[in-house]
Amino acid sequence: MSDPMRPRAALRTAVVWEVLQDALERRVKATGRPALDVLDTGGGSGNFAVPLARLGHRVTVVDPSPNALFALERRAAEAGVADRVRGVQGDALGLFDVAERGGYDIVLCHGVLEYVDDPAEGVRNVVAALRPDGVLSLLAAGLGGAVLARALAGHFTEARQALDDPNGRWGAADPVPHRFTADQLTALVEGAGLRVGAVHGVRVFADLVPGVLVDTEPGALEALLKLEAAAAEFTAFHSVATQLHVLGETRRTPGV
């Protein structure tokens, strides 16, 4: 599902796409509906929404940025999926001003929790948008990846500050308000009433490998993609991933 015209972008999305595609296929099989209803909160210009629409699904993108929504509209039109992509201005905490409660098979919450004042409330809101047996795809900034990146750049005091800070911030100039550990994210998902189906580390190596190596060494990109996919499920690598992906699934009623 990754865009073959953007191979470097695949390093940032390949693991998430693979998990999402499996979840979509399971939901299509379970519902008997080839076209699912997807809500993409913070979906911006459609990095996930447009490829999902190309697969035939109906996608509603909620984003606070008018510019991002304009780019989404243009991108969907160019891809020939404008009839399956709808963009509306809003955010996770005011989600049901613009989206339907309990109306979606899949909800994407990618790069959103970092910027909401109350992450727990943000997760509860997006979970409330799910239909019974729905699936949540949650992607958020990882604490360990930021600590490692600052340390490798020689900013040891900032690395230590990020490690000690309750929000995982390395200083006043840090543009990311919140970072999370895998345990924190799974606790947020479970606290909202979902069960955790899977946890993956995303961009474990991609942000640390020099770009010139990936671009010039024959076969390096493909090998790095395979390495990222292989490492993503290992718990040991969750603690150093730039991002963490949690797949949450609604709990089944006993006996059903």
PDB file of C-alpha atoms in Angstrom:
ATOM      1  CA  MET A   1       0.000   0.000   0.000  1.00  0.00           C
ATOM      2  CA  SER A   2       3.007   2.331   0.153  1.00  0.00           C
ATOM      3  CA  ASP A   3       3.497   4.728  -2.716  1.00  0.00           C
ATOM      4  CA  PRO A   4       6.088   3.227  -5.096  1.00  0.00           C
ATOM      5  CA  MET A   5       6.916   6.732  -6.328  1.00  0.00           C
ATOM      6  CA  ARG A   6       8.055   7.777  -2.862  1.00  0.00           C
ATOM      7  CA  PRO A   7      10.552   5.119  -1.738  1.00  0.00           C
ATOM      8  CA  ARG A   8      12.105   7.232   1.029  1.00  0.00           C
ATOM      9  CA  ALA A   9       8.638   7.967   2.418  1.00  0.00           C
ATOM     10  CA  ALA A  10       8.092   4.214   2.639  1.00  0.00           C
ATOM     11  CA  LEU A  11      10.717   4.063   5.390  1.00  0.00           C
ATOM     12  CA  ARG A  12       8.391   6.125   7.566  1.00  0.00           C
ATOM     13  CA  THR A  13       5.144   4.355   6.729  1.00  0.00           C
ATOM     14  CA  ALA A  14       5.830   0.784   5.586  1.00  0.00           C
ATOM     15  CA  VAL A  15       5.372  -0.884   8.967  1.00  0.00           C
ATOM     16  CA  VAL A  16       2.141   0.987   9.679  1.00  0.00           C
ATOM     17  CA  TRP A  17       0.763   0.244   6.204  1.00  0.00           C
ATOM     18  CA  GLU A  18       1.434  -3.453   6.610  1.00  0.00           C
ATOM     19  CA  VAL A  19      -0.404  -3.606   9.934  1.00  0.00           C
ATOM     20  CA  LEU A  20      -3.245  -1.476   8.563  1.00  0.00           C
ATOM     21  CA  GLN A  21      -3.665  -3.599   5.461  1.00  0.00           C
ATOM     22  CA  ASP A  22      -4.010  -6.731   7.564  1.00  0.00           C
ATOM     23  CA  ALA A  23      -6.586  -5.007   9.806  1.00  0.00           C
ATOM     24  CA  LEU A  24      -8.543  -3.796   6.763  1.00  0.00           C
ATOM     25  CA  GLU A  25      -8.599  -7.240   5.214  1.00  0.00           C
ATOM     26  CA  ARG A  26      -9.859  -8.755   8.463  1.00  0.00           C
ATOM     27  CA  ARG A  27     -12.608  -6.148   8.766  1.00  0.00           C
ATOM     28  CA  VAL A  28     -13.681  -6.616   5.131  1.00  0.00           C
ATOM     29  CA  LYS A  29     -13.906 -10.368   5.693  1.00  0.00           C
ATOM     30  CA  ALA A  30     -15.776  -9.984   8.997  1.00  0.00           C
ATOM     31  CA  THR A  31     -18.297  -7.442   7.724  1.00  0.00           C
ATOM     32  CA  GLY A  32     -18.750  -8.795   4.222  1.00  0.00           C
ATOM     33  CA  ARG A  33     -18.446  -5.217   2.969  1.00  0.00           C
ATOM     34  CA  PRO A  34     -15.628  -4.525   0.476  1.00  0.00           C
ATOM     35  CA  ALA A  35     -15.795  -0.782   1.228  1.00  0.00           C
ATOM     36  CA  LEU A  36     -15.230   0.249   4.840  1.00  0.00           C
ATOM     37  CA  ASP A  37     -15.832   3.606   6.523  1.00  0.00           C
ATOM     38  CA  VAL A  38     -12.546   5.063   7.763  1.00  0.00           C
ATOM     39  CA  LEU A  39     -11.983   8.117   9.949  1.00  0.00           C
ATOM     40  CA  ASP A  40      -8.530   9.690   9.724  1.00  0.00           C
ATOM     41  CA  THR A  41      -8.028  12.180  12.545  1.00  0.00           C
ATOM     42  CA  GLY A  42      -5.181  14.580  11.883  1.00  0.00           C
ATOM     43  CA  GLY A  43      -4.961  13.090   8.399  1.00  0.00           C
ATOM     44  CA  GLY A  44      -3.560  16.262   6.852  1.00  0.00           C
ATOM     45  CA  SER A  45      -2.942  16.114   3.128  1.00  0.00           C
ATOM     46  CA  GLY A  46      -3.939  12.468   2.797  1.00  0.00           C
ATOM     47  CA  ASN A  47      -0.793  10.369   3.127  1.00  0.00           C
ATOM     48  CA  PHE A  48      -2.968   7.519   4.366  1.00  0.00           C
ATOM     49  CA  ALA A  49      -6.419   8.657   3.251  1.00  0.00           C
ATOM     50  CA  VAL A  50      -5.743   8.712  -0.489  1.00  0.00           C
ATOM     51  CA  PRO A  51      -4.159   5.233  -0.671  1.00  0.00           C
ATOM     52  CA  LEU A  52      -7.045   3.899   1.456  1.00  0.00           C
ATOM     53  CA  ALA A  53      -9.538   5.450  -0.951  1.00  0.00           C
ATOM     54  CA  ARG A  54      -7.670   3.873  -3.864  1.00  0.00           C
ATOM     55  CA  LEU A  55      -8.486   0.522  -2.261  1.00  0.00           C
ATOM     56  CA  GLY A  56     -12.169   1.452  -2.442  1.00  0.00           C
ATOM     57  CA  HIS A  57     -12.767   2.579   1.137  1.00  0.00           C
ATOM     58  CA  ARG A  58     -14.640   5.756   2.147  1.00  0.00           C
ATOM     59  CA  VAL A  59     -12.410   8.071   4.171  1.00  0.00           C
ATOM     60  CA  THR A  60     -13.293  11.096   6.278  1.00  0.00           C
ATOM     61  CA  VAL A  61     -10.277  13.229   7.194  1.00  0.00           C
ATOM     62  CA  VAL A  62     -10.516  15.551  10.197  1.00  0.00           C
ATOM     63  CA  ASP A  63      -7.705  18.090  10.446  1.00  0.00           C
ATOM     64  CA  PRO A  64      -7.402  21.580  11.982  1.00  0.00           C
ATOM     65  CA  SER A  65      -5.407  22.992   9.061  1.00  0.00           C
ATOM     66  CA  PRO A  66      -7.316  24.510   6.105  1.00  0.00           C
ATOM     67  CA  ASN A  67      -4.143  24.372   4.022  1.00  0.00           C
ATOM     68  CA  ALA A  68      -3.736  20.643   4.665  1.00  0.00           C
ATOM     69  CA  LEU A  69      -7.365  20.020   3.753  1.00  0.00           C
ATOM     70  CA  PHE A  70      -6.942  21.992   0.526  1.00  0.00           C
ATOM     71  CA  ALA A  71      -3.914  19.840  -0.341  1.00  0.00           C
ATOM     72  CA  LEU A  72      -5.968  16.742   0.511  1.00  0.00           C
ATOM     73  CA  GLU A  73      -8.730  17.800  -1.872  1.00  0.00           C
ATOM     74  CA  ARG A  74      -6.257  18.393  -4.680  1.00  0.00           C
ATOM     75  CA  ARG A  75      -4.418  15.138  -4.020  1.00  0.00           C
ATOM     76  CA  ALA A  76      -7.631  13.097  -3.935  1.00  0.00           C
ATOM     77  CA  ALA A  77      -8.777  14.659  -7.209  1.00  0.00           C
ATOM     78  CA  GLU A  78      -5.457  13.905  -8.891  1.00  0.00           C
ATOM     79  CA  ALA A  79      -5.715  10.290  -7.715  1.00  0.00           C
ATOM     80  CA  GLY A  80      -9.268   9.984  -9.018  1.00  0.00           C
ATOM     81  CA  VAL A  81     -10.763   9.255  -5.590  1.00  0.00           C
ATOM     82  CA  ALA A  82     -12.405  12.596  -4.752  1.00  0.00           C
ATOM     83  CA  ASP A  83     -15.769  10.853  -4.399  1.00  0.00           C
ATOM     84  CA  ARG A  84     -14.407   8.640  -1.611  1.00  0.00           C
ATOM     85  CA  VAL A  85     -12.481  11.239   0.410  1.00  0.00           C
ATOM     86  CA  ARG A  86     -14.117  13.939   2.529  1.00  0.00           C
ATOM     87  CA  GLY A  87     -12.103  16.527   4.438  1.00  0.00           C
ATOM     88  CA  VAL A  88     -13.520  18.499   7.365  1.00  0.00           C
ATOM     89  CA  GLN A  89     -11.873  21.029   9.666  1.00  0.00           C
ATOM     90  CA  GLY A  90     -11.723  19.964  13.315  1.00  0.00           C
ATOM     91  CA  ASP A  91      -9.649  18.220  15.963  1.00  0.00           C
ATOM     92  CA  ALA A  92      -9.702  15.134  18.181  1.00  0.00           C
ATOM     93  CA  LEU A  93     -11.198  16.835  21.232  1.00  0.00           C
ATOM     94  CA  GLY A  94     -14.059  18.383  19.237  1.00  0.00           C
ATOM     95  CA  LEU A  95     -14.358  15.353  17.004  1.00  0.00           C
ATOM     96  CA  PHE A  96     -18.123  14.880  17.135  1.00  0.00           C
ATOM     97  CA  ASP A  97     -18.798  18.397  16.000  1.00  0.00           C
ATOM     98  CA  VAL A  98     -17.745  17.194  12.543  1.00  0.00           C
ATOM     99  CA  ALA A  99     -17.757  13.362  12.628  1.00  0.00           C
ATOM    100  CA  GLU A 100     -20.268  10.659  13.446  1.00  0.00           C
ATOM    101  CA  ARG A 101     -20.128   8.948  16.836  1.00  0.00           C
ATOM    102  CA  GLY A 102     -19.931   5.164  16.414  1.00  0.00           C
ATOM    103  CA  GLY A 103     -19.886   5.447  12.633  1.00  0.00           C
ATOM    104  CA  TYR A 104     -16.541   4.019  11.487  1.00  0.00           C
ATOM    105  CA  ASP A 105     -14.973   0.605  10.976  1.00  0.00           C
ATOM    106  CA  ILE A 106     -11.417   1.915  11.278  1.00  0.00           C
ATOM    107  CA  VAL A 107     -10.137   5.052  13.002  1.00  0.00           C
ATOM    108  CA  LEU A 108      -6.645   6.383  12.358  1.00  0.00           C
ATOM    109  CA  CYS A 109      -5.113   8.589  15.034  1.00  0.00           C
ATOM    110  CA  HIS A 110      -1.643   9.283  13.674  1.00  0.00           C
ATOM    111  CA  GLY A 111       0.530  12.090  15.026  1.00  0.00           C
ATOM    112  CA  VAL A 112      -2.330  13.549  17.056  1.00  0.00           C
ATOM    113  CA  LEU A 113      -1.779  12.583  20.705  1.00  0.00           C
ATOM    114  CA  GLU A 114       1.483  14.495  20.827  1.00  0.00           C
ATOM    115  CA  TYR A 115      -0.416  17.765  20.437  1.00  0.00           C
ATOM    116  CA  VAL A 116      -3.572  17.394  22.532  1.00  0.00           C
ATOM    117  CA  ASP A 117      -3.671  18.741  26.087  1.00  0.00           C
ATOM    118  CA  ASP A 118      -5.250  15.558  27.450  1.00  0.00           C
ATOM    119  CA  PRO A 119      -4.073  12.437  25.551  1.00  0.00           C
ATOM    120  CA  ALA A 120      -6.413  10.158  27.521  1.00  0.00           C
ATOM    121  CA  GLU A 121      -9.423  12.235  26.491  1.00  0.00           C
ATOM    122  CA  GLY A 122      -8.177  12.281  22.923  1.00  0.00           C
ATOM    123  CA  VAL A 123      -8.023   8.478  22.823  1.00  0.00           C
ATOM    124  CA  ARG A 124     -11.477   8.139  24.411  1.00  0.00           C
ATOM    125  CA  ASN A 125     -12.895  10.444  21.737  1.00  0.00           C
ATOM    126  CA  VAL A 126     -11.473   8.575  18.774  1.00  0.00           C
ATOM    127  CA  VAL A 127     -12.520   5.239  20.287  1.00  0.00           C
ATOM    128  CA  ALA A 128     -16.085   6.545  20.607  1.00  0.00           C
ATOM    129  CA  ALA A 129     -16.107   6.985  16.830  1.00  0.00           C
ATOM    130  CA  LEU A 130     -15.720   3.220  16.286  1.00  0.00           C
ATOM    131  CA  ARG A 131     -18.456   0.813  15.372  1.00  0.00           C
ATOM    132  CA  PRO A 132     -18.741  -2.471  17.299  1.00  0.00           C
ATOM    133  CA  ASP A 133     -15.715  -4.638  16.446  1.00  0.00           C
ATOM    134  CA  GLY A 134     -13.941  -1.574  15.065  1.00  0.00           C
ATOM    135  CA  VAL A 135     -10.184  -1.032  14.955  1.00  0.00           C
ATOM    136  CA  LEU A 136      -8.041   1.883  16.135  1.00  0.00           C
ATOM    137  CA  SER A 137      -4.677   2.608  14.512  1.00  0.00           C
ATOM    138  CA  LEU A 138      -2.718   4.791  16.929  1.00  0.00           C
ATOM    139  CA  LEU A 139       0.666   6.257  15.979  1.00  0.00           C
ATOM    140  CA  ALA A 140       2.562   8.564  18.320  1.00  0.00           C
ATOM    141  CA  ALA A 141       6.053   9.853  19.034  1.00  0.00           C
ATOM    142  CA  GLY A 142       8.243   7.495  21.046  1.00  0.00           C
ATOM    143  CA  LEU A 143      10.224   8.710  24.039  1.00  0.00           C
ATOM    144  CA  GLY A 144      13.235   6.463  23.551  1.00  0.00           C
ATOM    145  CA  GLY A 145      13.784   7.479  19.951  1.00  0.00           C
ATOM    146  CA  ALA A 146      14.016  11.140  20.931  1.00  0.00           C
ATOM    147  CA  VAL A 147      16.432  10.412  23.777  1.00  0.00           C
ATOM    148  CA  LEU A 148      18.644   8.356  21.473  1.00  0.00           C
ATOM    149  CA  ALA A 149      18.576  10.984  18.712  1.00  0.00           C
ATOM    150  CA  ARG A 150      19.590  13.803  21.066  1.00  0.00           C
ATOM    151  CA  ALA A 151      22.390  11.709  22.557  1.00  0.00           C
ATOM    152  CA  LEU A 152      23.779  10.686  19.166  1.00  0.00           C
ATOM    153  CA  ALA A 153      23.766  14.354  18.139  1.00  0.00           C
ATOM    154  CA  GLY A 154      25.928  15.141  21.152  1.00  0.00           C
ATOM    155  CA  HIS A 155      23.159  16.880  23.115  1.00  0.00           C
ATOM    156  CA  PHE A 156      23.555  14.786  26.239  1.00  0.00           C
ATOM    157  CA  THR A 157      21.902  17.203  28.661  1.00  0.00           C
ATOM    158  CA  GLU A 158      18.849  17.431  26.434  1.00  0.00           C
ATOM    159  CA  ALA A 159      18.748  13.645  26.124  1.00  0.00           C
ATOM    160  CA  ARG A 160      18.754  13.330  29.906  1.00  0.00           C
ATOM    161  CA  GLN A 161      16.075  16.021  30.220  1.00  0.00           C
ATOM    162  CA  ALA A 162      13.799  14.162  27.775  1.00  0.00           C
ATOM    163  CA  LEU A 163      14.333  10.990  29.751  1.00  0.00           C
ATOM    164  CA  ASP A 164      13.358  12.683  33.029  1.00  0.00           C
ATOM    165  CA  ASP A 165      10.581  14.944  31.761  1.00  0.00           C
ATOM    166  CA  PRO A 166       7.033  13.589  32.343  1.00  0.00           C
ATOM    167  CA  ASN A 167       6.099  14.568  28.782  1.00  0.00           C
ATOM    168  CA  GLY A 168       9.358  13.404  27.217  1.00  0.00           C
ATOM    169  CA  ARG A 169      10.459  16.895  26.145  1.00  0.00           C
ATOM    170  CA  TRP A 170      14.142  17.744  25.787  1.00  0.00           C
ATOM    171  CA  GLY A 171      13.758  21.504  26.365  1.00  0.00           C
ATOM    172  CA  ALA A 172      11.731  24.652  25.825  1.00  0.00           C
ATOM    173  CA  ALA A 173      12.527  24.623  22.099  1.00  0.00           C
ATOM    174  CA  ASP A 174      11.243  21.068  21.653  1.00  0.00           C
ATOM    175  CA  PRO A 175       8.403  21.238  19.083  1.00  0.00           C
ATOM    176  CA  VAL A 176       6.727  18.060  20.374  1.00  0.00           C
ATOM    177  CA  PRO A 177       4.561  18.588  23.496  1.00  0.00           C
ATOM    178  CA  HIS A 178       4.209  14.884  24.418  1.00  0.00           C
ATOM    179  CA  ARG A 179       6.137  11.693  23.787  1.00  0.00           C
ATOM    180  CA  PHE A 180       5.198   8.235  24.972  1.00  0.00           C
ATOM    181  CA  THR A 181       6.534   4.835  25.934  1.00  0.00           C
ATOM    182  CA  ALA A 182       4.866   1.688  24.624  1.00  0.00           C
ATOM    183  CA  ASP A 183       3.464   1.020  28.099  1.00  0.00           C
ATOM    184  CA  GLN A 184       1.913   4.487  28.253  1.00  0.00           C
ATOM    185  CA  LEU A 185       0.230   4.115  24.874  1.00  0.00           C
ATOM    186  CA  THR A 186      -1.117   0.648  25.591  1.00  0.00           C
ATOM    187  CA  ALA A 187      -2.457   1.916  28.921  1.00  0.00           C
ATOM    188  CA  LEU A 188      -4.272   4.758  27.109  1.00  0.00           C
ATOM    189  CA  VAL A 189      -5.799   2.313  24.613  1.00  0.00           C
ATOM    190  CA  GLU A 190      -6.875  -0.149  27.293  1.00  0.00           C
ATOM    191  CA  GLY A 191      -8.153   2.689  29.464  1.00  0.00           C
ATOM    192  CA  ALA A 192     -10.470   3.684  26.608  1.00  0.00           C
ATOM    193  CA  GLY A 193     -11.967   0.187  26.596  1.00  0.00           C
ATOM    194  CA  LEU A 194     -10.062  -1.458  23.757  1.00  0.00           C
ATOM    195  CA  ARG A 195      -7.828  -4.480  23.814  1.00  0.00           C
ATOM    196  CA  VAL A 196      -4.352  -4.138  22.337  1.00  0.00           C
ATOM    197  CA  GLY A 197      -3.995  -6.267  19.225  1.00  0.00           C
ATOM    198  CA  ALA A 198      -0.397  -5.380  18.398  1.00  0.00           C
ATOM    199  CA  VAL A 199       2.405  -2.944  19.206  1.00  0.00           C
ATOM    200  CA  HIS A 200       5.111  -2.040  16.701  1.00  0.00           C
ATOM    201  CA  GLY A 201       8.166   0.166  16.746  1.00  0.00           C
ATOM    202  CA  VAL A 202       8.288   2.498  13.741  1.00  0.00           C
ATOM    203  CA  ARG A 203      11.433   4.131  12.326  1.00  0.00           C
ATOM    204  CA  VAL A 204      13.730   2.163  14.594  1.00  0.00           C
ATOM    205  CA  PHE A 205      16.711   2.654  12.264  1.00  0.00           C
ATOM    206  CA  ALA A 206      15.474   4.905   9.458  1.00  0.00           C
ATOM    207  CA  ASP A 207      16.140   8.193  11.255  1.00  0.00           C
ATOM    208  CA  LEU A 208      19.623   7.108  12.341  1.00  0.00           C
ATOM    209  CA  VAL A 209      20.993   5.859   9.018  1.00  0.00           C
ATOM    210  CA  PRO A 210      22.670   8.560   6.858  1.00  0.00           C
ATOM    211  CA  GLY A 211      20.436   9.407   3.903  1.00  0.00           C
ATOM    212  CA  VAL A 212      23.359   9.332   1.485  1.00  0.00           C
ATOM    213  CA  LEU A 213      23.935   5.672   2.330  1.00  0.00           C
ATOM    214  CA  VAL A 214      20.316   4.747   1.618  1.00  0.00           C
ATOM    215  CA  ASP A 215      20.262   6.747  -1.620  1.00  0.00           C
ATOM    216  CA  THR A 216      23.561   5.601  -3.113  1.00  0.00           C
ATOM    217  CA  GLU A 217      24.260   2.083  -1.859  1.00  0.00           C
ATOM    218  CA  PRO A 218      22.665  -0.510  -4.200  1.00  0.00           C
ATOM    219  CA  GLY A 219      19.900  -2.429  -2.449  1.00  0.00           C
ATOM    220  CA  ALA A 220      20.251  -0.420   0.774  1.00  0.00           C
ATOM    221  CA  LEU A 221      16.711   0.950   0.809  1.00  0.00           C
ATOM    222  CA  GLU A 222      15.115  -2.445   0.290  1.00  0.00           C
ATOM    223  CA  ALA A 223      17.355  -4.020   2.922  1.00  0.00           C
ATOM    224  CA  LEU A 224      16.558  -1.249   5.401  1.00  0.00           C
ATOM    225  CA  LEU A 225      12.818  -1.646   4.796  1.00  0.00           C
ATOM    226  CA  LYS A 226      13.121  -5.369   5.522  1.00  0.00           C
ATOM    227  CA  LEU A 227      15.131  -4.654   8.667  1.00  0.00           C
ATOM    228  CA  GLU A 228      12.533  -2.146   9.896  1.00  0.00           C
ATOM    229  CA  ALA A 229       9.757  -4.682   9.323  1.00  0.00           C
ATOM    230  CA  ALA A 230      11.663  -7.432  11.112  1.00  0.00           C
ATOM    231  CA  ALA A 231      12.548  -5.277  14.126  1.00  0.00           C
ATOM    232  CA  ALA A 232       9.123  -3.641  14.496  1.00  0.00           C
ATOM    233  CA  GLU A 233       7.556  -6.447  16.520  1.00  0.00           C
ATOM    234  CA  PHE A 234      10.486  -6.974  18.888  1.00  0.00           C
ATOM    235  CA  THR A 235       9.735  -5.442  22.271  1.00  0.00           C
ATOM    236  CA  ALA A 236      13.409  -4.589  22.771  1.00  0.00           C
ATOM    237  CA  PHE A 237      13.297  -2.139  19.848  1.00  0.00           C
ATOM    238  CA  HIS A 238      10.126  -0.377  21.017  1.00  0.00           C
ATOM    239  CA  SER A 239      12.227   1.539  23.515  1.00  0.00           C
ATOM    240  CA  VAL A 240      14.344   3.186  20.798  1.00  0.00           C
ATOM    241  CA  ALA A 241      11.767   3.683  18.028  1.00  0.00           C
ATOM    242  CA  THR A 242      11.057   7.205  16.790  1.00  0.00           C
ATOM    243  CA  GLN A 243       7.355   6.346  16.725  1.00  0.00           C
ATOM    244  CA  LEU A 244       5.171   3.679  18.271  1.00  0.00           C
ATOM    245  CA  HIS A 245       2.161   2.090  16.611  1.00  0.00           C
ATOM    246  CA  VAL A 246      -0.597   0.455  18.639  1.00  0.00           C
ATOM    247  CA  LEU A 247      -3.486  -1.435  17.083  1.00  0.00           C
ATOM    248  CA  GLY A 248      -6.526  -1.342  19.358  1.00  0.00           C
ATOM    249  CA  GLU A 249      -9.568  -3.552  18.853  1.00  0.00           C
ATOM    250  CA  THR A 250     -12.973  -3.342  20.500  1.00  0.00           C
ATOM    251  CA  ARG A 251     -13.557  -5.982  23.115  1.00  0.00           C
ATOM    252  CA  ARG A 252     -15.964  -8.731  22.124  1.00  0.00           C
ATOM    253  CA  THR A 253     -18.897  -9.544  24.365  1.00  0.00           C
ATOM    254  CA  PRO A 254     -18.289 -12.927  26.080  1.00  0.00           C
ATOM    255  CA  GLY A 255     -19.921 -15.715  24.147  1.00  0.00           C
ATOM    256  CA  VAL A 256     -20.153 -13.730  20.917  1.00  0.00           C
TER     257      VAL A 256
END
